[in-house]
Amino acid sequence: MERSITMNEEQRKEQAQIKQEPSVDRQTSQDKPLSEKTTEDFAHYFQTTYEPPDIRKARKRGRDEIEVHYDFDIPKEMQSIGEGKKFLIRTYGCQMNEHDTEVMAGILTEMGYESTSDTNDADIILLNTCAIRENAENKVFGEIGHLKPLKVENPDLIIGVCGCMSQRETVVNRIMKKHPQVDLIFGTHNIHRIPHLIQEAMFSKAQVVEVWSKEGDIIENLPKVRHGKIKAWVNIMYGCDKFCTYCIVPMTRGKERSRRPEDIIQEVRHLAAQGYQEITLLGQNVNAYGKDFVDMDYRFGDLMNDMHKIDIPRVRFTTSHPRDFDDHLIEVLAQGGNLLDHIHLPVQSGSSYVLRKMNRKYTREEYLELVRKIKEAMPNATLTTDIIVGFPNETDEQFEETMTLMEEVGFEAAYTFIYSPREGTPAAAKTDEISMEVKKERLYRLNELVNKQSKESMKNYEGHVVKVLVEGESKKDDQVLAGYTERNKVVNFVGPKSIIGQIVDVKITEAKTWSLNGELVEKTVGVNR
Ligand code: SAM
Ligand code: SF4
């Protein structure tokens, strides 16, 4: 999914000062034309920090080297550098990227820039990229091409590429060699360096590249321009140490680093005080939260317990990994209240053999046992998942195990993907006997099943009253309001615009495959927050 996020002035007041240490920028030397440069010429950008993905080495990543900084500050000379200018950030990929975009928008806003959604109007265009699958990368290269004429028209335009793709050496080399219209490339650990990088890009004739492959420290209180005033994302940790054999994330996002609980709690309290109704705690593997603390025993269950005590109506989290889903967490979630009955629990495959090849560290049976425990403690819980089809050499029988698991668990929704080889990951080195045609056929069958199960789960709501957090007008019809239930179902209904931002009761009149239609239960208006 791709979305262009732009922010308006009112949304921007959520900042903080904070942080950080200047570090050494690195720039392209212009000693020979880009077209003549080889990979070796670019290697120095990475040499102190970049290492090709290596599971064994990375597993030994140290735990104790992360520092938390609270001193982020935009240097005085850069605080008004953007006055009279506009920025546009195009975001690709997951919620983590969406949230990074909010931070980048926050920094740019503090530098005086305003947002725009029109590329012709922008003085800075940043592509916040995703590397999870090949087609995500292709889209970005397509967009880089589309932006070229703008640069010809307006040579002062700054085009930047950031996010997960920019952590990949091959991608950076390709951009540097073939896309001179890109002025700036920076990595996922370099976001706080934006003011310095933009200054460099403005005053330098060379492409500016700064990619730290060694994960950065945690920088607290970076300014943010949040995408809306009703729901907010809150990072609780960064990186991933799971090393699933198909996945590039541990390489693009670095090792697991947890934010300190007091910083998270303070951020959530602040959001509650501002009137936010829902927060989603973010991490690649949120239930590994706290494993990296060397000075205390405080894990995701403890954090959720503290969230439960905060006066904010809804708390969600994504994504959780089955391996780290412990009994304490289940016990805490079962308390309900603002901890919602929806668990997104990516399974990836229903075959224990494939799971082992994926390095998921659980079997089909262990996953089912976890589901049993969750359902026992939370009988109303909705479960959703992620599934990959066509992992190298996945047999028909192994795929059928995914189909039966899908039914056995009764997932109400699933994000389904055809396996995409990612250079540098162990699975990408495997030869694969399964044709793309077979993989597509499997995906089709799986999606049919997902649709069927979603439709069936929706039917159960007909005639029932559900609590809906009203988010705004429906995109299809501005007379209709739309919002989400506690279990994350979209509900459309007619009601006054004044209830946008409130949690109201809606009686469901019609179930569709992916959404519900309903009628507002009038008495709730103004009663719920
Ligand atoms: N950390 C989460 C987890 O482990 O479930 C998911 C993070 S990843 C951004 C989202 C999903 O992308 C994964 O759950 C997986 O299904 C899918 N994915 C990751 N690498 C993939 C690949 N190489 N090919 C296809 N799908 C992939
Ligand atoms: Fe990728 Fe998620 Fe596995 Fe981490 S846990 S390697 S992010 S799929």
Coordinates of C-alpha atoms and ligand atoms in Angstrom, one line a residue:
M1 CA 0.0 0.0 0.0
E2 CA 1.3 3.4 -0.9
R3 CA 0.1 6.7 0.5
S4 CA 1.1 10.2 0.2
I5 CA 1.0 11.9 3.6
T6 CA 0.8 15.5 3.9
M7 CA 0.2 17.4 7.1
N8 CA -1.6 20.5 7.9
E9 CA -0.7 23.3 10.3
E10 CA -3.2 22.4 13.0
Q11 CA -1.9 18.9 13.3
R12 CA 1.6 19.9 14.0
K13 CA 1.7 21.0 17.6
E14 CA 2.8 17.7 19.0
Q15 CA 6.4 18.2 19.3
A16 CA 9.2 18.1 21.6
Q17 CA 12.6 19.2 21.5
I18 CA 15.0 16.6 22.0
K19 CA 17.9 15.3 20.9
Q20 CA 20.9 14.4 19.3
E21 CA 24.4 14.4 18.4
P22 CA 25.8 15.6 15.2
S23 CA 27.8 13.0 13.4
V24 CA 30.0 13.0 10.4
D25 CA 28.2 13.4 7.1
R26 CA 29.4 11.5 4.1
Q27 CA 29.2 12.8 0.7
T28 CA 29.9 11.5 -2.8
S29 CA 33.3 12.5 -4.0
Q30 CA 33.2 13.9 -7.4
D31 CA 36.6 12.7 -8.5
K32 CA 35.1 10.7 -11.4
P33 CA 31.8 10.8 -13.2
L34 CA 29.1 8.7 -11.5
S35 CA 28.6 6.6 -14.6
E36 CA 32.2 5.4 -14.2
K37 CA 32.0 4.5 -10.6
T38 CA 32.0 0.9 -9.4
T39 CA 30.6 -0.7 -6.3
E40 CA 34.0 -0.2 -4.6
D41 CA 33.7 3.6 -5.1
F42 CA 30.6 3.6 -3.1
A43 CA 31.7 1.1 -0.5
H44 CA 33.2 3.7 1.9
Y45 CA 29.7 5.1 2.6
F46 CA 29.0 1.8 4.3
Q47 CA 32.4 0.7 5.4
T48 CA 32.3 1.6 9.0
T49 CA 28.9 0.3 9.5
Y50 CA 27.6 -1.8 6.6
E51 CA 28.0 -5.5 6.7
P52 CA 26.3 -7.8 4.3
P53 CA 23.4 -9.6 5.9
D54 CA 24.8 -12.5 8.0
I55 CA 22.4 -14.3 10.3
R56 CA 25.1 -15.9 12.4
K57 CA 26.9 -12.7 13.0
A58 CA 23.8 -10.6 13.5
R59 CA 22.5 -13.0 16.1
K60 CA 25.4 -12.1 18.2
R61 CA 24.5 -8.4 18.1
G62 CA 25.3 -6.9 21.5
R63 CA 22.5 -5.8 23.8
D64 CA 24.1 -3.1 25.9
E65 CA 25.4 -0.6 23.4
I66 CA 22.2 1.4 23.0
E67 CA 21.9 4.8 24.5
V68 CA 18.8 6.9 24.9
H69 CA 19.2 10.6 24.0
Y70 CA 16.9 13.4 25.1
D71 CA 18.7 16.3 23.6
F72 CA 17.4 16.6 20.0
D73 CA 17.6 20.1 18.8
I74 CA 17.4 21.7 15.4
P75 CA 20.5 24.0 15.1
K76 CA 19.5 27.6 15.1
E77 CA 20.7 28.3 11.5
M78 CA 18.4 25.6 10.3
Q79 CA 15.2 26.5 12.2
S80 CA 14.0 28.8 9.5
I81 CA 15.7 27.3 6.5
G82 CA 12.3 26.0 5.2
E83 CA 10.3 29.3 5.5
G84 CA 8.2 29.9 2.5
K85 CA 8.9 26.4 1.2
K86 CA 6.9 23.2 1.1
F87 CA 7.6 19.5 1.5
L88 CA 5.9 16.3 0.4
I89 CA 6.6 12.8 1.8
R90 CA 5.4 9.8 -0.1
T91 CA 5.2 6.8 2.2
Y92 CA 5.4 3.1 1.2
G93 CA 5.0 0.0 3.3
C94 CA 4.1 -0.6 7.0
Q95 CA 2.9 1.4 9.9
M96 CA 6.5 1.8 11.1
N97 CA 7.2 3.8 7.9
E98 CA 4.0 5.8 8.3
H99 CA 5.1 6.8 11.7
D100 CA 8.6 7.6 10.6
T101 CA 6.9 9.9 8.1
E102 CA 5.2 11.7 11.0
V103 CA 8.5 12.3 12.6
M104 CA 10.1 13.5 9.4
A105 CA 7.1 15.8 8.8
G106 CA 7.6 17.0 12.4
I107 CA 11.3 17.9 11.9
L108 CA 10.6 19.6 8.5
T109 CA 7.7 21.6 10.1
E110 CA 10.1 22.8 12.8
M111 CA 12.5 23.9 10.1
G112 CA 9.7 26.2 8.8
Y113 CA 8.5 24.0 5.9
E114 CA 4.8 23.6 5.2
S115 CA 3.2 20.5 3.7
T116 CA 1.8 20.1 0.3
S117 CA 0.2 17.2 -1.6
D118 CA 1.2 18.7 -5.0
T119 CA 4.5 17.6 -6.3
N120 CA 4.7 20.7 -8.5
D121 CA 4.5 22.8 -5.4
A122 CA 7.1 21.0 -3.4
D123 CA 10.6 22.2 -2.6
I124 CA 11.5 18.9 -1.0
I125 CA 10.1 15.5 -2.0
L126 CA 11.0 12.5 0.2
L127 CA 10.2 8.9 -0.7
N128 CA 10.0 6.9 2.5
T129 CA 10.5 3.4 1.0
C130 CA 9.8 -0.2 1.8
A131 CA 12.1 -3.1 1.0
I132 CA 10.0 -6.0 2.2
R133 CA 9.1 -7.3 -1.3
E134 CA 10.5 -6.7 -4.8
N135 CA 7.4 -5.0 -6.1
A136 CA 7.6 -2.5 -3.3
E137 CA 11.1 -1.6 -4.6
N138 CA 10.0 -1.5 -8.2
K139 CA 7.2 1.0 -7.4
V140 CA 9.8 3.4 -5.8
F141 CA 12.1 3.2 -8.8
G142 CA 9.1 4.0 -11.0
E143 CA 8.4 7.0 -8.9
I144 CA 12.0 8.2 -8.9
G145 CA 11.7 8.1 -12.7
H146 CA 8.5 10.1 -12.7
L147 CA 10.1 12.8 -10.6
K148 CA 12.9 13.5 -13.0
P149 CA 11.0 16.1 -15.1
L150 CA 10.3 18.1 -12.0
K151 CA 13.9 18.3 -11.2
V152 CA 14.7 19.5 -14.7
E153 CA 12.0 22.2 -14.3
N154 CA 13.1 23.2 -10.9
P155 CA 16.8 22.5 -10.2
D156 CA 16.4 23.7 -6.6
L157 CA 14.0 20.9 -5.8
I158 CA 15.5 18.4 -3.4
I159 CA 14.5 14.8 -4.0
G160 CA 15.4 12.4 -1.2
V161 CA 15.1 8.6 -0.8
C162 CA 14.9 7.2 2.7
G163 CA 13.4 4.3 4.6
C164 CA 14.2 0.6 4.3
M165 CA 15.4 0.6 0.7
S166 CA 18.1 3.1 1.5
Q167 CA 19.6 0.6 4.0
R168 CA 20.4 -1.7 1.1
E169 CA 23.8 -1.1 -0.5
T170 CA 22.7 -2.4 -3.9
V171 CA 19.8 0.1 -4.0
V172 CA 22.0 3.0 -3.0
N173 CA 24.6 2.1 -5.6
R174 CA 21.8 1.9 -8.3
I175 CA 20.4 5.3 -7.3
M176 CA 23.8 6.9 -7.3
K177 CA 24.8 5.5 -10.6
K178 CA 21.5 5.8 -12.5
H179 CA 19.3 8.4 -10.9
P180 CA 21.3 11.7 -10.5
Q181 CA 18.0 13.5 -10.0
V182 CA 18.1 12.1 -6.4
D183 CA 19.9 14.6 -4.2
L184 CA 19.7 12.9 -0.9
I185 CA 19.7 9.3 0.4
F186 CA 19.5 8.6 4.1
G187 CA 18.8 5.5 6.2
T188 CA 16.3 4.4 8.8
H189 CA 18.8 5.3 11.6
N190 CA 19.5 8.8 10.2
I191 CA 16.1 10.4 10.4
H192 CA 17.2 12.8 13.2
R193 CA 19.9 14.0 11.0
I194 CA 17.5 15.5 8.5
P195 CA 18.3 19.2 9.2
H196 CA 22.0 18.6 8.6
L197 CA 21.3 16.5 5.5
I198 CA 19.0 19.0 4.0
Q199 CA 21.5 21.8 4.6
E200 CA 24.2 19.6 2.9
A201 CA 21.8 18.9 0.0
M202 CA 21.0 22.6 -0.5
F203 CA 24.5 23.8 -0.6
S204 CA 26.3 20.9 -2.2
K205 CA 26.5 20.0 -5.8
A206 CA 27.0 16.3 -4.9
Q207 CA 24.5 13.7 -3.9
V208 CA 24.4 13.5 -0.1
V209 CA 24.4 10.0 1.3
E210 CA 24.2 9.0 4.9
V211 CA 23.3 5.5 5.8
W212 CA 24.3 4.1 9.1
S213 CA 24.0 0.3 9.0
K214 CA 24.8 0.0 12.6
E215 CA 21.6 0.8 14.3
G216 CA 21.4 4.2 15.9
D217 CA 20.7 5.0 19.5
I218 CA 17.2 5.7 20.6
I219 CA 16.4 9.4 20.2
E220 CA 13.5 10.5 22.3
N221 CA 11.0 13.3 21.8
L222 CA 11.6 13.9 18.1
P223 CA 8.9 16.3 16.9
K224 CA 6.0 14.7 15.1
V225 CA 3.2 15.8 12.9
R226 CA 0.6 13.1 13.5
H227 CA -1.7 12.0 10.8
G228 CA -5.0 12.9 12.5
K229 CA -6.2 13.7 16.0
I230 CA -8.2 10.6 16.8
K231 CA -5.7 7.7 16.5
A232 CA -2.0 7.7 17.1
W233 CA 1.0 5.4 16.6
V234 CA 3.5 5.0 19.4
N235 CA 6.8 3.2 18.7
I236 CA 7.7 1.0 21.6
M237 CA 10.7 -0.6 20.1
Y238 CA 12.8 -0.6 17.0
G239 CA 14.5 -3.3 14.9
C240 CA 14.1 -7.1 14.9
D241 CA 16.3 -10.0 16.0
K242 CA 14.2 -12.8 14.8
F243 CA 15.9 -13.4 11.5
C244 CA 13.1 -15.2 9.6
T245 CA 15.0 -16.6 6.6
Y246 CA 12.9 -14.7 4.0
C247 CA 12.9 -11.3 5.7
I248 CA 15.0 -8.2 5.1
V249 CA 13.8 -6.3 8.2
P250 CA 16.5 -7.3 10.6
M251 CA 19.0 -5.9 8.1
T252 CA 17.1 -2.7 7.3
R253 CA 16.0 -1.9 10.8
G254 CA 18.8 -3.2 12.9
K255 CA 18.7 -5.0 16.2
E256 CA 15.9 -4.9 18.7
R257 CA 16.0 -1.8 20.9
S258 CA 13.2 -1.0 23.4
R259 CA 12.2 2.5 24.4
R260 CA 12.2 3.0 28.2
P261 CA 8.8 2.4 29.7
E262 CA 8.6 5.8 31.3
D263 CA 9.1 7.5 27.9
I264 CA 6.3 5.4 26.3
I265 CA 3.9 5.9 29.3
Q266 CA 4.6 9.7 29.2
E267 CA 3.9 9.8 25.4
V268 CA 0.6 7.9 25.8
R269 CA -0.5 10.0 28.7
H270 CA 0.2 13.1 26.7
L271 CA -1.8 11.7 23.7
A272 CA -4.7 10.9 26.1
A273 CA -4.6 14.4 27.5
Q274 CA -4.8 15.8 23.9
G275 CA -8.0 13.8 23.4
Y276 CA -6.7 10.9 21.3
Q277 CA -9.1 8.0 21.5
E278 CA -6.8 5.2 20.3
I279 CA -3.2 4.3 20.3
T280 CA -1.4 1.5 18.5
L281 CA 1.9 0.4 20.0
L282 CA 4.3 -0.3 17.2
G283 CA 7.2 -2.7 16.7
Q284 CA 8.3 -5.4 14.3
N285 CA 7.9 -7.8 17.2
V286 CA 6.3 -6.0 20.0
N287 CA 6.2 -8.9 22.4
A288 CA 10.0 -9.0 22.4
Y289 CA 9.7 -5.6 24.1
G290 CA 12.1 -5.3 27.1
K291 CA 14.2 -8.4 26.3
D292 CA 17.1 -6.0 25.6
F293 CA 16.9 -4.2 29.0
V294 CA 19.9 -5.1 31.0
D295 CA 18.9 -3.2 34.2
M296 CA 15.3 -4.4 34.7
D297 CA 12.9 -7.2 34.2
Y298 CA 10.0 -5.4 32.4
R299 CA 8.4 -7.0 29.4
F300 CA 5.5 -6.4 27.0
G301 CA 3.0 -7.8 29.5
D302 CA 4.1 -5.3 32.1
L303 CA 3.9 -2.5 29.5
M304 CA 0.3 -3.5 28.5
N305 CA -0.6 -3.6 32.2
D306 CA 0.6 -0.1 32.5
M307 CA -1.3 0.9 29.4
H308 CA -4.4 -0.6 30.9
K309 CA -4.2 1.9 33.7
I310 CA -4.0 4.9 31.4
D311 CA -7.2 6.8 30.7
I312 CA -7.3 6.3 26.9
P313 CA -10.2 4.4 25.5
R314 CA -8.4 2.0 23.1
V315 CA -4.9 0.4 23.0
R316 CA -3.9 -1.8 20.1
F317 CA -0.5 -3.2 19.2
T318 CA 1.2 -4.6 16.1
T319 CA 2.9 -6.9 15.3
S320 CA 3.3 -9.7 17.7
H321 CA 5.4 -12.8 17.1
P322 CA 4.0 -16.1 18.3
R323 CA 7.3 -17.1 19.8
D324 CA 7.3 -14.4 22.4
F325 CA 3.6 -14.4 23.2
D326 CA 3.9 -15.5 26.9
D327 CA 1.2 -16.4 29.5
H328 CA 1.7 -13.2 31.4
L329 CA 0.8 -11.2 28.3
I330 CA -2.3 -13.3 27.7
E331 CA -3.3 -12.8 31.3
V332 CA -2.9 -9.0 31.1
L333 CA -4.8 -8.8 27.8
A334 CA -7.6 -10.8 29.2
Q335 CA -8.4 -8.0 31.6
G336 CA -10.0 -6.2 28.7
G337 CA -10.9 -2.6 29.3
N338 CA -9.0 -0.4 26.9
L339 CA -6.9 -3.5 25.8
L340 CA -8.9 -4.7 22.8
D341 CA -10.1 -8.1 21.7
H342 CA -8.1 -8.2 18.5
I343 CA -4.8 -10.0 18.1
H344 CA -2.8 -9.9 14.9
L345 CA -0.6 -12.9 15.1
P346 CA 1.3 -13.7 11.9
V347 CA 1.7 -17.4 11.4
Q348 CA 3.3 -17.3 7.9
S349 CA 2.7 -21.0 7.2
G350 CA 0.6 -24.0 8.5
S351 CA 3.4 -26.5 7.9
S352 CA 5.9 -27.2 10.7
Y353 CA 8.5 -28.1 8.1
V354 CA 8.1 -24.8 6.2
L355 CA 8.1 -22.9 9.6
R356 CA 11.4 -24.5 10.4
K357 CA 12.8 -23.5 7.1
M358 CA 11.5 -20.0 7.7
N359 CA 13.3 -20.0 11.1
R360 CA 10.0 -19.0 12.8
K361 CA 10.9 -21.0 15.9
Y362 CA 7.5 -22.5 16.5
T363 CA 5.6 -25.5 15.0
R364 CA 2.1 -25.7 13.8
E365 CA 1.1 -27.5 17.0
E366 CA 2.7 -24.8 19.2
Y367 CA 0.9 -22.1 17.3
L368 CA -2.4 -23.9 17.7
E369 CA -1.7 -24.4 21.4
L370 CA -1.0 -20.6 21.7
V371 CA -4.3 -19.9 19.9
R372 CA -6.1 -22.3 22.3
K373 CA -4.7 -20.4 25.3
I374 CA -5.6 -17.0 23.8
K375 CA -9.2 -18.2 23.0
E376 CA -9.6 -19.7 26.5
A377 CA -8.5 -16.5 28.2
M378 CA -10.2 -14.2 25.7
P379 CA -13.3 -16.0 24.3
N380 CA -14.3 -13.0 22.1
A381 CA -10.9 -12.4 20.6
T382 CA -10.6 -11.8 16.9
L383 CA -7.5 -13.3 15.4
T384 CA -5.9 -12.1 12.1
T385 CA -2.6 -13.1 10.5
D386 CA 0.0 -12.8 7.8
I387 CA 0.7 -15.7 5.4
I388 CA 3.4 -16.3 2.8
V389 CA 2.7 -18.7 0.0
G390 CA 5.3 -20.2 -2.3
F391 CA 8.2 -20.2 0.1
P392 CA 11.0 -21.9 -1.8
N393 CA 10.0 -25.5 -2.6
E394 CA 6.8 -25.4 -0.6
T395 CA 5.0 -28.6 -1.6
D396 CA 1.2 -28.9 -2.4
E397 CA 0.8 -30.8 0.9
Q398 CA 2.6 -28.1 2.9
F399 CA 0.4 -25.4 1.3
E400 CA -2.7 -27.5 2.1
E401 CA -1.5 -27.4 5.8
T402 CA -1.7 -23.6 5.6
M403 CA -5.3 -23.9 4.2
T404 CA -6.3 -26.2 7.1
L405 CA -4.7 -24.0 9.7
M406 CA -6.5 -21.0 8.3
E407 CA -9.8 -22.8 8.9
E408 CA -8.8 -24.4 12.2
V409 CA -7.9 -21.1 13.8
G410 CA -10.8 -19.3 12.1
F411 CA -8.8 -16.2 11.2
E412 CA -11.1 -13.4 10.4
A413 CA -8.7 -11.6 8.1
A414 CA -5.2 -12.2 6.7
Y415 CA -2.6 -10.3 4.8
T416 CA -1.4 -12.8 2.2
F417 CA 1.8 -12.6 0.1
I418 CA 3.6 -14.5 -2.5
Y419 CA 7.1 -15.1 -1.3
S420 CA 9.5 -12.5 -2.7
P421 CA 13.3 -13.4 -2.7
R422 CA 15.3 -10.7 -0.9
E423 CA 18.9 -10.5 -1.7
G424 CA 21.1 -11.2 1.3
T425 CA 18.5 -13.4 3.1
P426 CA 19.2 -17.1 3.5
A427 CA 16.0 -18.1 1.7
A428 CA 16.9 -16.1 -1.4
A429 CA 20.0 -18.3 -1.9
K430 CA 17.8 -21.4 -2.3
T431 CA 16.9 -22.8 -5.7
D432 CA 13.1 -22.9 -6.0
E433 CA 11.3 -25.6 -8.0
I434 CA 7.9 -24.1 -7.6
S435 CA 6.7 -22.0 -10.6
M436 CA 5.1 -18.6 -10.2
E437 CA 1.9 -19.9 -11.8
V438 CA 1.5 -22.5 -9.0
K439 CA 2.3 -19.8 -6.4
K440 CA -0.4 -17.5 -7.9
E441 CA -2.9 -20.3 -7.9
R442 CA -2.2 -21.0 -4.3
L443 CA -2.6 -17.3 -3.4
Y444 CA -5.9 -17.2 -5.2
R445 CA -7.2 -20.2 -3.3
L446 CA -6.0 -18.9 0.0
N447 CA -7.6 -15.5 -0.7
E448 CA -10.9 -17.1 -1.5
L449 CA -10.8 -18.8 1.9
V450 CA -9.8 -15.6 3.6
N451 CA -12.7 -13.8 2.0
K452 CA -15.1 -16.6 3.0
Q453 CA -14.0 -16.6 6.6
S454 CA -14.1 -12.8 6.8
K455 CA -17.7 -12.8 5.3
E456 CA -18.8 -15.4 7.8
S457 CA -17.3 -13.5 10.8
M458 CA -19.1 -10.4 9.6
K459 CA -22.4 -12.1 9.5
N460 CA -22.2 -12.7 13.2
Y461 CA -22.5 -9.0 13.8
E462 CA -25.9 -8.5 12.1
G463 CA -28.5 -7.3 14.6
H464 CA -25.8 -6.6 17.3
V465 CA -24.7 -3.3 18.7
V466 CA -21.0 -2.5 18.4
K467 CA -18.9 0.3 19.7
V468 CA -17.4 2.4 16.8
L469 CA -14.7 4.9 17.0
V470 CA -15.9 7.4 14.4
E471 CA -13.0 8.4 12.2
G472 CA -14.6 10.6 9.5
E473 CA -16.6 10.6 6.4
S474 CA -16.6 7.5 4.2
K475 CA -14.4 8.0 1.2
K476 CA -17.2 6.7 -1.1
D477 CA -20.0 8.9 0.3
D478 CA -19.6 12.0 2.4
Q479 CA -23.1 11.6 3.8
V480 CA -21.8 8.4 5.5
L481 CA -19.6 8.2 8.5
A482 CA -17.0 5.4 9.0
G483 CA -15.1 4.0 11.9
Y484 CA -13.7 0.9 13.5
T485 CA -15.1 -1.5 16.1
E486 CA -13.0 -2.7 19.0
R487 CA -12.2 -5.8 16.9
N488 CA -11.1 -3.7 14.0
K489 CA -14.1 -4.1 11.7
V490 CA -14.9 -1.1 9.4
V491 CA -18.5 0.2 10.0
N492 CA -20.3 2.6 7.7
F493 CA -23.4 4.4 9.0
V494 CA -25.3 7.7 8.7
G495 CA -24.8 10.2 11.5
P496 CA -24.0 13.8 12.3
K497 CA -20.4 15.0 11.6
S498 CA -20.3 16.2 15.2
I499 CA -19.7 12.7 16.4
I500 CA -16.4 12.3 14.5
G501 CA -13.8 11.5 17.1
Q502 CA -16.3 9.9 19.5
I503 CA -17.0 6.3 20.3
V504 CA -20.6 5.6 19.6
D505 CA -23.0 2.6 19.6
V506 CA -24.0 1.4 16.1
K507 CA -26.5 -1.4 15.4
I508 CA -25.3 -3.6 12.5
T509 CA -27.9 -4.0 9.8
E510 CA -25.9 -5.5 7.0
A511 CA -22.7 -7.5 6.8
K512 CA -20.4 -7.4 3.7
T513 CA -17.2 -9.3 3.2
W514 CA -14.9 -6.6 4.6
S515 CA -17.2 -4.1 6.2
L516 CA -20.4 -3.6 8.1
N517 CA -23.3 -1.2 7.6
G518 CA -25.3 0.0 10.5
E519 CA -27.5 2.6 12.2
L520 CA -26.4 4.9 14.9
V521 CA -28.0 4.2 18.3
E522 CA -28.9 7.8 19.1
K523 CA -28.7 7.6 22.9
T524 CA -25.0 7.1 22.9
V525 CA -24.1 10.3 21.2
G526 CA -22.3 12.6 23.5
V527 CA -22.1 10.0 26.2
N528 CA -19.1 8.1 25.1
R529 CA -15.7 9.8 24.8
Ligands
SAM1 N1 7.3 -8.6 12.2 C1 6.1 -9.1 11.7 C2 6.1 -10.6 11.9 O1 7.0 -11.2 12.1 O2 5.0 -11.1 11.7 C3 5.9 -8.7 10.3 C4 6.7 -7.7 9.6 S1 6.7 -7.7 7.8 C5 6.9 -6.0 7.6 C6 5.1 -8.0 7.3 C7 4.8 -9.3 6.6 O3 5.5 -9.2 5.4 C8 5.4 -10.5 7.3 O4 4.5 -11.0 8.3 C9 5.4 -11.5 6.1 O5 4.2 -12.2 6.0 C10 5.6 -10.6 4.9 N2 7.0 -10.7 4.4 C11 8.1 -10.5 4.9 N3 9.1 -10.8 4.1 C12 8.6 -11.3 3.0 C13 9.1 -11.8 1.7 N4 10.4 -11.9 1.5 N5 8.2 -12.2 0.8 C14 6.9 -12.1 1.0 N6 6.3 -11.6 2.1 C15 7.2 -11.2 3.1
SF4_2 FE1 10.8 -10.1 9.5 FE2 8.8 -10.2 11.4 FE3 10.5 -12.2 11.1 FE4 11.4 -10.0 12.1 S1 9.9 -11.3 13.0 S2 12.4 -11.2 10.6 S3 10.2 -8.5 11.0 S4 9.0 -11.5 9.6

